[in-house]
PDB file of C-alpha atoms in Angstrom:
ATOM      1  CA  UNK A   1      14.366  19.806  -6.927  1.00 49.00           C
ATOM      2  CA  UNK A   2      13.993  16.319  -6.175  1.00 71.00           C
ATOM      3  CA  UNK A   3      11.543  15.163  -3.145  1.00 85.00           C
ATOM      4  CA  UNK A   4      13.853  12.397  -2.332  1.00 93.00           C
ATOM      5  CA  UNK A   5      17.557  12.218  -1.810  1.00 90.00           C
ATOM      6  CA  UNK A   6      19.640   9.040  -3.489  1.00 88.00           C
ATOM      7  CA  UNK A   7      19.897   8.128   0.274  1.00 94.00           C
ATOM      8  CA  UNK A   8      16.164   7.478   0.424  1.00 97.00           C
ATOM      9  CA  UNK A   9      15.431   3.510   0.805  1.00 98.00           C
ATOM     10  CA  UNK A  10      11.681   3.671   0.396  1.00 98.00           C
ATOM     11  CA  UNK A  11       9.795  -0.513   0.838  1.00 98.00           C
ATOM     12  CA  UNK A  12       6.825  -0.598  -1.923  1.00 98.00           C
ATOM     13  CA  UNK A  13       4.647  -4.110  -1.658  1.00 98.00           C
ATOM     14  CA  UNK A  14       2.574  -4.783  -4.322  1.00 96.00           C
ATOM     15  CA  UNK A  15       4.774  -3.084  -6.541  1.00 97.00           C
ATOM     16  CA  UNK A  16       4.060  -5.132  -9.407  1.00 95.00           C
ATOM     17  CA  UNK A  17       1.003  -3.294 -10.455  1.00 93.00           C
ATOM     18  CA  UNK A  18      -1.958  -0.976  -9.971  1.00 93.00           C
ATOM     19  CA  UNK A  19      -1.081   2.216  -6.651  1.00 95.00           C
ATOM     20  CA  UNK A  20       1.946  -0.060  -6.030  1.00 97.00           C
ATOM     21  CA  UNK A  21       3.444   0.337  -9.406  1.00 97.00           C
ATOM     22  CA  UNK A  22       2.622   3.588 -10.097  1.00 97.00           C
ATOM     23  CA  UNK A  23       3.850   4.436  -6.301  1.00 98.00           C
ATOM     24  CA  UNK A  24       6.802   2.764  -6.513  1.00 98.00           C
ATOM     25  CA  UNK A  25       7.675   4.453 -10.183  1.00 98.00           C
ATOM     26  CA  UNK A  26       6.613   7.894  -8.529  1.00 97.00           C
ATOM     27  CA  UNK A  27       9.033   7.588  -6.021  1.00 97.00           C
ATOM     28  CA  UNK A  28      12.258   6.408  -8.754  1.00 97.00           C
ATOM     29  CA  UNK A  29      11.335   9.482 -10.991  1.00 96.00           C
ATOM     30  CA  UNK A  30      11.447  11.838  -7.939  1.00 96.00           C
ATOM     31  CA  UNK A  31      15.096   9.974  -6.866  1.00 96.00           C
ATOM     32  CA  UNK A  32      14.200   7.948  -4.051  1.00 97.00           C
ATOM     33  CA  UNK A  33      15.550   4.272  -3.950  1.00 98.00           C
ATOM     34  CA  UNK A  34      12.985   1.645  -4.466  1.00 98.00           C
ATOM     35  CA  UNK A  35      12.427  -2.214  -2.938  1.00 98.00           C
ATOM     36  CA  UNK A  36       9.768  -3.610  -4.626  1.00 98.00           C
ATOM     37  CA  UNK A  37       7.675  -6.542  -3.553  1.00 98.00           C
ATOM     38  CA  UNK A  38       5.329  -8.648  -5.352  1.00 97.00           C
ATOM     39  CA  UNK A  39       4.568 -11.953  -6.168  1.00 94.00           C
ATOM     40  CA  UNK A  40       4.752 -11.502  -9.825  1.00 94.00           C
ATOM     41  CA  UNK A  41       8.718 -11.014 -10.487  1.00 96.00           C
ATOM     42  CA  UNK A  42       8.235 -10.603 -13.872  1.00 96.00           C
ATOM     43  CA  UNK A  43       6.667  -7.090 -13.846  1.00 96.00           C
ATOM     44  CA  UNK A  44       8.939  -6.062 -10.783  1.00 97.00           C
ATOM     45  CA  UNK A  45      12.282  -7.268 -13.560  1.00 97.00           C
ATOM     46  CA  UNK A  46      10.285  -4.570 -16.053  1.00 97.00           C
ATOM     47  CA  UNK A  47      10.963  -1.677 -13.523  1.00 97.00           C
ATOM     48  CA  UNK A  48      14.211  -2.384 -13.201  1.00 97.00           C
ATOM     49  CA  UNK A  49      14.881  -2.626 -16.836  1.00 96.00           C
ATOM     50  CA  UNK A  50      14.219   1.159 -16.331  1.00 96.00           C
ATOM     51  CA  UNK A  51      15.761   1.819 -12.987  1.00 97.00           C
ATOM     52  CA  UNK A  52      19.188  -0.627 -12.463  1.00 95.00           C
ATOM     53  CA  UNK A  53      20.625   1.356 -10.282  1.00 95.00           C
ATOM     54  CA  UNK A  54      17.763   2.526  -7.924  1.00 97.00           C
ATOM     55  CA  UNK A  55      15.312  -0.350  -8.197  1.00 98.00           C
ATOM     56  CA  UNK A  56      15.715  -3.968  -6.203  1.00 98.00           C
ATOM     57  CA  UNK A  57      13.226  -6.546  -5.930  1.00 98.00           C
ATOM     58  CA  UNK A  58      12.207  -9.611  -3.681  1.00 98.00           C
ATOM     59  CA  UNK A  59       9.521 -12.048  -4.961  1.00 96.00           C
ATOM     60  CA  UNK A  60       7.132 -12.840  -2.265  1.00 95.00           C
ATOM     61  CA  UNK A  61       3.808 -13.950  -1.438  1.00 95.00           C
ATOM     62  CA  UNK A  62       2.540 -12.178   1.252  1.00 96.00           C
ATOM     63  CA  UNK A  63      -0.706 -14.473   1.914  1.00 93.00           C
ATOM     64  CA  UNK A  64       1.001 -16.457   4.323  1.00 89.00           C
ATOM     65  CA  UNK A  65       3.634 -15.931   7.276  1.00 93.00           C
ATOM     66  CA  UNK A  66       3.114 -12.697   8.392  1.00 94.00           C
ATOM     67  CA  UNK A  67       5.621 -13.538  11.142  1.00 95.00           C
ATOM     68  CA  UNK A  68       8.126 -13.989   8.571  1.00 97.00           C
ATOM     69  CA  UNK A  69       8.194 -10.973   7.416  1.00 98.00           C
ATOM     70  CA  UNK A  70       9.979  -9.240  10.448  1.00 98.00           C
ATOM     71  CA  UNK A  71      12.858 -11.225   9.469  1.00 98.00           C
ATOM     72  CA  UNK A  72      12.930 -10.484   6.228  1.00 98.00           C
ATOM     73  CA  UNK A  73      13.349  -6.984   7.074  1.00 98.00           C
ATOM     74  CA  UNK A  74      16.586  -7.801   8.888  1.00 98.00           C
ATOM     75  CA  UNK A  75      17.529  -9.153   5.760  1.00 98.00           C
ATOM     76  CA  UNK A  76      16.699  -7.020   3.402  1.00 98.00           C
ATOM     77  CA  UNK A  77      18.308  -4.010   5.756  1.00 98.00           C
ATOM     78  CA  UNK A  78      21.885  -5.882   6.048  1.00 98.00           C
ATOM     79  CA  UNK A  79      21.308  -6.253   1.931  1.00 98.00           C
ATOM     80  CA  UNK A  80      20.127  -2.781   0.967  1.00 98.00           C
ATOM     81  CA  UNK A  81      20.100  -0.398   3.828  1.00 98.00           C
ATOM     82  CA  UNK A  82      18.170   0.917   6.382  1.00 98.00           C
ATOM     83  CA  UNK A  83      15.102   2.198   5.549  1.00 98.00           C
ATOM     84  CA  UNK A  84      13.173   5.682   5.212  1.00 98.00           C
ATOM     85  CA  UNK A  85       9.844   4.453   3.763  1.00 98.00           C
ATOM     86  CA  UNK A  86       7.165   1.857   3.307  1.00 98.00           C
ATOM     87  CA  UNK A  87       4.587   1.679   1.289  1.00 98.00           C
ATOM     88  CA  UNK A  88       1.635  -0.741   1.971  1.00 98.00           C
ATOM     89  CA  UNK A  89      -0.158  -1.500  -1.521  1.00 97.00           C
ATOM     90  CA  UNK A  90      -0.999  -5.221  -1.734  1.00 95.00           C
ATOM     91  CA  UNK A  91      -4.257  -6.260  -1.386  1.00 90.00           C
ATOM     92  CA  UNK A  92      -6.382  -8.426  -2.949  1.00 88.00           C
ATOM     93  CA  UNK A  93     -10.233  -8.186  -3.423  1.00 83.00           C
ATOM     94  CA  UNK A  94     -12.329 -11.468  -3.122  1.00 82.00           C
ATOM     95  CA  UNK A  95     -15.739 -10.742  -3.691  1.00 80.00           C
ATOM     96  CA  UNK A  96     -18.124 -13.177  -1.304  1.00 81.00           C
ATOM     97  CA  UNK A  97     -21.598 -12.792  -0.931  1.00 82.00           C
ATOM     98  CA  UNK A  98     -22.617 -13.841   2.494  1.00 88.00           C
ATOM     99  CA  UNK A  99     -23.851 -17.145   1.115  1.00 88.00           C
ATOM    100  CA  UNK A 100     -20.196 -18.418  -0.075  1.00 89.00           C
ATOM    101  CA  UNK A 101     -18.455 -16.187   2.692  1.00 90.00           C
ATOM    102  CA  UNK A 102     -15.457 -18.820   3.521  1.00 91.00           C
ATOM    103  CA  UNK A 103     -12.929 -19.103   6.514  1.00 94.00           C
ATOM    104  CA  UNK A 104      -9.797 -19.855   4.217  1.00 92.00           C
ATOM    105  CA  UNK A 105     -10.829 -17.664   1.785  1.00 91.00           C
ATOM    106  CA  UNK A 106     -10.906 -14.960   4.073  1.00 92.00           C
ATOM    107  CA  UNK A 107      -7.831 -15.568   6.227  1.00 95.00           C
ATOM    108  CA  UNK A 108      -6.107 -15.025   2.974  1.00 94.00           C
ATOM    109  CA  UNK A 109      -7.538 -11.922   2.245  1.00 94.00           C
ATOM    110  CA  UNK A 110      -6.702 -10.643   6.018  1.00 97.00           C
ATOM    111  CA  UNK A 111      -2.967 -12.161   5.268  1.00 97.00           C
ATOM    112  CA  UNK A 112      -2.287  -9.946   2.588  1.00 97.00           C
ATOM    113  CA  UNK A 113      -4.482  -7.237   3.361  1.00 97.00           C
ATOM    114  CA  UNK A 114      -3.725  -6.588   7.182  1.00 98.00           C
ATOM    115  CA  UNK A 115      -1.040  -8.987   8.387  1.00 98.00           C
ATOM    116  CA  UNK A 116       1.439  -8.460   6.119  1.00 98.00           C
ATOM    117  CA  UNK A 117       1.657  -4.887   6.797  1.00 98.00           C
ATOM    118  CA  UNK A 118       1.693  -5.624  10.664  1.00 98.00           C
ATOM    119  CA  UNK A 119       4.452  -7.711   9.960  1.00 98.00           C
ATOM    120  CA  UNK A 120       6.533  -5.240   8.036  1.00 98.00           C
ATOM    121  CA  UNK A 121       6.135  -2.696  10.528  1.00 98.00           C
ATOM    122  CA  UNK A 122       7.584  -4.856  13.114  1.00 98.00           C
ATOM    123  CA  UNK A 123      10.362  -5.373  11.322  1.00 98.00           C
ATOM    124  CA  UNK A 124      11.409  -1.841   9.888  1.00 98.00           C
ATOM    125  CA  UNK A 125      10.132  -0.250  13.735  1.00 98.00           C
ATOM    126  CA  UNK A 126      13.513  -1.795  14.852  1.00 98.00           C
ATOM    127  CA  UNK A 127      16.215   0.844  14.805  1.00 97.00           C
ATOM    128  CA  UNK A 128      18.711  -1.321  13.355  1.00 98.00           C
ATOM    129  CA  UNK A 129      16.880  -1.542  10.199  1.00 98.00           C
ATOM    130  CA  UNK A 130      15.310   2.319   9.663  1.00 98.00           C
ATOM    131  CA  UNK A 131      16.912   5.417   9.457  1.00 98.00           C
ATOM    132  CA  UNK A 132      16.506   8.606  11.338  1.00 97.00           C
ATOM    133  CA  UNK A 133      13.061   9.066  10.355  1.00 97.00           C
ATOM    134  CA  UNK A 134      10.506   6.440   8.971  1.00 98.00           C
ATOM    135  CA  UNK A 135       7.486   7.310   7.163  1.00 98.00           C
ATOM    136  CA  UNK A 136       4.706   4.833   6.496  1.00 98.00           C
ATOM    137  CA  UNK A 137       1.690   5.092   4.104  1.00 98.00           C
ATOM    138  CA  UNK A 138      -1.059   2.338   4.458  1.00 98.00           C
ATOM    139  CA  UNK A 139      -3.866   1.980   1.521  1.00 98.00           C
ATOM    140  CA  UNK A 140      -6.804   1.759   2.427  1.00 97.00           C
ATOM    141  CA  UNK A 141      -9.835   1.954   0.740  1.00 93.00           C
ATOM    142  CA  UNK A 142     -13.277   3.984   1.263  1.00 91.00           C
ATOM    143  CA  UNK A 143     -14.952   0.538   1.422  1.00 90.00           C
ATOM    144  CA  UNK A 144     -13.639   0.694   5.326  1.00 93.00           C
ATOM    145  CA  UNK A 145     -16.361   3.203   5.610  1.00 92.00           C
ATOM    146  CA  UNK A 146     -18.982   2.379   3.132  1.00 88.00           C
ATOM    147  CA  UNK A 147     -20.850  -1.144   2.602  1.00 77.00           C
ATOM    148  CA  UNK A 148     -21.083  -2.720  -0.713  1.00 79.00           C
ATOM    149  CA  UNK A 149     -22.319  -6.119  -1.327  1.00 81.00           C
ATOM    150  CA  UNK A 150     -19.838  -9.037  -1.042  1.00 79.00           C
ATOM    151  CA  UNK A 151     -17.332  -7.009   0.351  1.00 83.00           C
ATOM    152  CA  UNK A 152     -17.208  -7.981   4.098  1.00 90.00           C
ATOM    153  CA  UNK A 153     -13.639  -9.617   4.589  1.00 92.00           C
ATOM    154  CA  UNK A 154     -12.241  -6.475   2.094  1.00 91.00           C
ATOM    155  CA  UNK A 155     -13.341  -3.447   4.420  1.00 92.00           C
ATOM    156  CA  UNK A 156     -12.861  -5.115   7.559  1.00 95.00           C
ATOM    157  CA  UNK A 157      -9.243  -5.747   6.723  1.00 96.00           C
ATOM    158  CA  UNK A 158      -9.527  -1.616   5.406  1.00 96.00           C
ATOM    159  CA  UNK A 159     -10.841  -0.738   8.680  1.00 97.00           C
ATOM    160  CA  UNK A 160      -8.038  -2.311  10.320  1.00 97.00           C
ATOM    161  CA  UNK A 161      -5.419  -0.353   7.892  1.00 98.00           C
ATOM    162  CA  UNK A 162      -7.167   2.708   9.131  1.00 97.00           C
ATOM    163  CA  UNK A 163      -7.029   1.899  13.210  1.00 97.00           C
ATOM    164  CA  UNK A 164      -3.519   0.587  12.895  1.00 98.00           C
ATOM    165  CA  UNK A 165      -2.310   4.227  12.128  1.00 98.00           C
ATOM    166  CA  UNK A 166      -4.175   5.518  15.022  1.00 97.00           C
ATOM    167  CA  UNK A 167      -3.250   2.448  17.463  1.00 98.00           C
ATOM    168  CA  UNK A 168       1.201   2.362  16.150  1.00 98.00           C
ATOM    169  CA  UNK A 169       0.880   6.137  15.602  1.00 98.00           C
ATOM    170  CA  UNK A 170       0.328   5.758  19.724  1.00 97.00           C
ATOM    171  CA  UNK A 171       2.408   2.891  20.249  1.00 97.00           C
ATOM    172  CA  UNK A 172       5.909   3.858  17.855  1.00 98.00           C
ATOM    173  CA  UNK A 173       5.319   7.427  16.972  1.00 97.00           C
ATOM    174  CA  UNK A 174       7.666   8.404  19.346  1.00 96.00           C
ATOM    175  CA  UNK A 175      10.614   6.301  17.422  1.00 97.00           C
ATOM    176  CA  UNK A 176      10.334   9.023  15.133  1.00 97.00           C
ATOM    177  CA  UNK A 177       8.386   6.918  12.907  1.00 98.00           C
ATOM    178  CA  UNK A 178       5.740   8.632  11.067  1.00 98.00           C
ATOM    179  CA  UNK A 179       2.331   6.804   9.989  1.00 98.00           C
ATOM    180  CA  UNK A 180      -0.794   7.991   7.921  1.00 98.00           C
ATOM    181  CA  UNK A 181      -2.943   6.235   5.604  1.00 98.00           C
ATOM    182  CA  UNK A 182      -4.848   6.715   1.981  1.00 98.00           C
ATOM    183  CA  UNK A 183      -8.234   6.135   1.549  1.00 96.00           C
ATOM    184  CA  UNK A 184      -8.569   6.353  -2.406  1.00 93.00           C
ATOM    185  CA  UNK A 185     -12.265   5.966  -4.164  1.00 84.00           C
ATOM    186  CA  UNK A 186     -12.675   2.857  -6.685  1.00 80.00           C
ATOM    187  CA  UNK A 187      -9.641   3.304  -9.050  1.00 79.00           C
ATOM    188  CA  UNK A 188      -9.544   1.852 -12.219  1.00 76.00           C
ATOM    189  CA  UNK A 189      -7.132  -0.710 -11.958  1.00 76.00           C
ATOM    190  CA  UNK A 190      -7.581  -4.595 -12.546  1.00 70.00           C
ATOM    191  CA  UNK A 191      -8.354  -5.408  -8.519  1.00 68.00           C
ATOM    192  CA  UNK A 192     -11.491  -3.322  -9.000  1.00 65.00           C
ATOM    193  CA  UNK A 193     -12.045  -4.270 -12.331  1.00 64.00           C
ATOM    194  CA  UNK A 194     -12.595  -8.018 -11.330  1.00 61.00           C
ATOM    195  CA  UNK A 195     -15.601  -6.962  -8.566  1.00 61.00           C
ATOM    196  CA  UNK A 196     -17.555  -6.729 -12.110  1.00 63.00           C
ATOM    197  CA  UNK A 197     -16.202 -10.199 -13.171  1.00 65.00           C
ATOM    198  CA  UNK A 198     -17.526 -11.817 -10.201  1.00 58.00           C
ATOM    199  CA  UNK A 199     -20.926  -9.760  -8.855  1.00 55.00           C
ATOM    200  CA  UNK A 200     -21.576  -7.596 -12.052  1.00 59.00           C
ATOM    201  CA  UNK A 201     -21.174  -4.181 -10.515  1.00 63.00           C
ATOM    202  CA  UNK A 202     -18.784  -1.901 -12.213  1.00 71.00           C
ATOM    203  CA  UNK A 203     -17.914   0.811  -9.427  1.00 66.00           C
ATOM    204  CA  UNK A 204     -15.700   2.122 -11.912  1.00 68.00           C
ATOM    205  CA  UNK A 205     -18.849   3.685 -13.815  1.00 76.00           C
ATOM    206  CA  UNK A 206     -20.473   4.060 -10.382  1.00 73.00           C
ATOM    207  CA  UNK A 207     -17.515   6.543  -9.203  1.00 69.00           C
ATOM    208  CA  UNK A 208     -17.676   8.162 -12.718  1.00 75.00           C
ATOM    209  CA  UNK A 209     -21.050   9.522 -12.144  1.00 79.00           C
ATOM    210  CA  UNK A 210     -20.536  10.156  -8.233  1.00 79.00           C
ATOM    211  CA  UNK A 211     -17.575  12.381  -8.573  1.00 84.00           C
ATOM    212  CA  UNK A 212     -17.634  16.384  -9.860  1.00 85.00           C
ATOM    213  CA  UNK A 213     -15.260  15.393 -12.831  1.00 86.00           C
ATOM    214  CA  UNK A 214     -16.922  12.617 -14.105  1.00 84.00           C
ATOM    215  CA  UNK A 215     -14.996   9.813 -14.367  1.00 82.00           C
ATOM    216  CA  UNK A 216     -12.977   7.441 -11.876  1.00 78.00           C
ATOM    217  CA  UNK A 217      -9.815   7.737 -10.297  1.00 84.00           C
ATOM    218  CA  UNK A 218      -6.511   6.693 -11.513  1.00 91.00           C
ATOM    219  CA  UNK A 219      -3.059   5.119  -9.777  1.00 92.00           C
ATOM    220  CA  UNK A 220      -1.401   8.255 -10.483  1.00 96.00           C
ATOM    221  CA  UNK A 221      -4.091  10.341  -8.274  1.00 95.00           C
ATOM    222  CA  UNK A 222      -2.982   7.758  -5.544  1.00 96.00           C
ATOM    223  CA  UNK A 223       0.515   7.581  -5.805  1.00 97.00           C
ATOM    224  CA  UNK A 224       1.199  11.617  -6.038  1.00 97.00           C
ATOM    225  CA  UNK A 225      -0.252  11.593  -2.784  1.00 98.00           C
ATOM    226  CA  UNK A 226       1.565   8.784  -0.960  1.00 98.00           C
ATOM    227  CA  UNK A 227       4.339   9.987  -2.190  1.00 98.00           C
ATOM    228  CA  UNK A 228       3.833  13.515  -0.774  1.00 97.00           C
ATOM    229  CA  UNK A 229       2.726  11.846   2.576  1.00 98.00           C
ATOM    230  CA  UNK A 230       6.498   9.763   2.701  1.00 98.00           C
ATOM    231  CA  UNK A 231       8.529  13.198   1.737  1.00 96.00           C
ATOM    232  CA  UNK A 232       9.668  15.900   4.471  1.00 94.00           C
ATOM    233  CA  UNK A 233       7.116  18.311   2.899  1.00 95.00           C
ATOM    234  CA  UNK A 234       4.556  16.349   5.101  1.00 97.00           C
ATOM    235  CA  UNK A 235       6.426  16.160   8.031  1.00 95.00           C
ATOM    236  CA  UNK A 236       3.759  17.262  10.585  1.00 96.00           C
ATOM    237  CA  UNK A 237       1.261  15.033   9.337  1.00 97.00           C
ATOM    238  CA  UNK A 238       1.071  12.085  11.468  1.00 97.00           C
ATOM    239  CA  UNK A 239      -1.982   9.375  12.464  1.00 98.00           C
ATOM    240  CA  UNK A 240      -4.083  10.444   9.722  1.00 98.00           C
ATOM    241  CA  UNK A 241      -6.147   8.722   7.188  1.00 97.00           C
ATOM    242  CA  UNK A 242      -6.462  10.833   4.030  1.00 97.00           C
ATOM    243  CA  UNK A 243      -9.533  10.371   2.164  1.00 96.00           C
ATOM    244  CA  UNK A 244      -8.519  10.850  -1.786  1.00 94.00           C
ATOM    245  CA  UNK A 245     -11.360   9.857  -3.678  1.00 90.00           C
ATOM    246  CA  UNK A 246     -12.582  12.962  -5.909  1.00 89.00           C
ATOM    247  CA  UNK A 247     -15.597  13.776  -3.696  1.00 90.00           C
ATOM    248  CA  UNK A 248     -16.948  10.444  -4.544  1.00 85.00           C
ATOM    249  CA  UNK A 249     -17.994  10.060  -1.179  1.00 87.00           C
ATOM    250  CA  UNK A 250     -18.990  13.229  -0.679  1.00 85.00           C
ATOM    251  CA  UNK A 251     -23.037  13.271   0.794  1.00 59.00           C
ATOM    252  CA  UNK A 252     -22.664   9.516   1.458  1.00 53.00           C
TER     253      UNK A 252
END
């Protein structure tokens, strides 16, 4: 039996690789309908190679205009449908020693991070464009919780994934809109991959000997559970930040 019903209309950004992708191919093989957004339209025209009929896609770079996206919502809900689901994946990771720490650089980073998903939510929160029930899955990261070097403008925009479900959970949980968050551990995908590129720490290995099984996670540990966190099976799970990181932080 399928989690999702061909009337599901689930919003995926950064669905053009890493948790997005995998999320947003999740949610097609369990028969949800998918909007991807990305940047890259090239890998979101490779999904729907696979998916014609349950995939669309909107190119978009989400590091500037948050306001914008509001209204994009309206758009996309008068071309597609109202909505059941949204998926917050993009995010970059810019890694800044204190020394080179930069304004610009790090209003970007807080653009795609944190604003854009602000500005998505005020767009699908309006009951024109959402269905019945709206469930929203932020991704965080455990960085929100634990330091690393170079990482300040990454987990503060974390930490503000993690109080915005608390805060909106407060403010629009009422609109029968559900929110909750995942925290996953490093996860070997090219975002984290580049932190080595840049400051020569590969948490990739780190996580591999921090964690009971050895090794470090993967998208598809991420995406299973965001998309158990958008289906009706989680229904009375709301405000929460779920921590899905194979123990990694465990004793931290």
């Amino acid at each position: 039996m399928s989690d999702f019903s061909s009337n599901s209309l689930i919003l995926v950004d950064g669905a053009s690789s890493g948790i997005g992708r995998m999320t947003a191919l999740r949610l097609l093989e369990s028969g949800a309908r998918v909007l991807g957004v990305a940047r890259r339209e090239d890998r979101l025209k490779e999904i729907q190679e696979r998916y014609l009929d349950t995939f669309f896609f909107e190119g978009r770079d989400l590091s500037a205009d948050p306001d914008g996206l509001s209204g994009f919502i309206d758009e996309a809900a008068k071309k597609y449908g109202k909505f059941s689901g949204y998926v917050h994946c993009a995010g970059v990771l810019n890694p800044q020693p204190l020394g080179i720490w930069n304004y610009q650089d790090a209003l970007k980073d807080f653009n795609i991070n944190l604003f854009s998903a602000i500005g998505f939510i005020k767009g699908l929160a309006k009951k024109k464009n959402k269905q019945d029930i709206l469930s929203i899955v932020l991704v965080s990261s455990i960085a929100a919780t634990i330091g690393n070097p170079g990482s300040v403008s990454y987990a503060i925009t974390k930490a503000g994934l993690d109080n915005l479900v608390v805060s909106l959970t407060q403010e629009i949980g009422k609109q029968n809109i559900r929110i909750n968050a995942v925290r996953p551990g490093w996860t070997d995908t090219a975002l984290v991959k580049g932190y080595k590129d840049v400051l020569g720490i590969d948490f990739l290995e780190r996580a591999q000997t921090k964690t009971p099984f050895g090794k470090a996670g993967k998208p598809e540990y991420i995406a299973d559970v965001i998309s158990f966190l958008l289906s009706e099976k989680s229904y009375w799970v709301q405000g929460q930040t779920l921590t899905v990181d194979g123990a990694e932080t465990c004793g931290a």
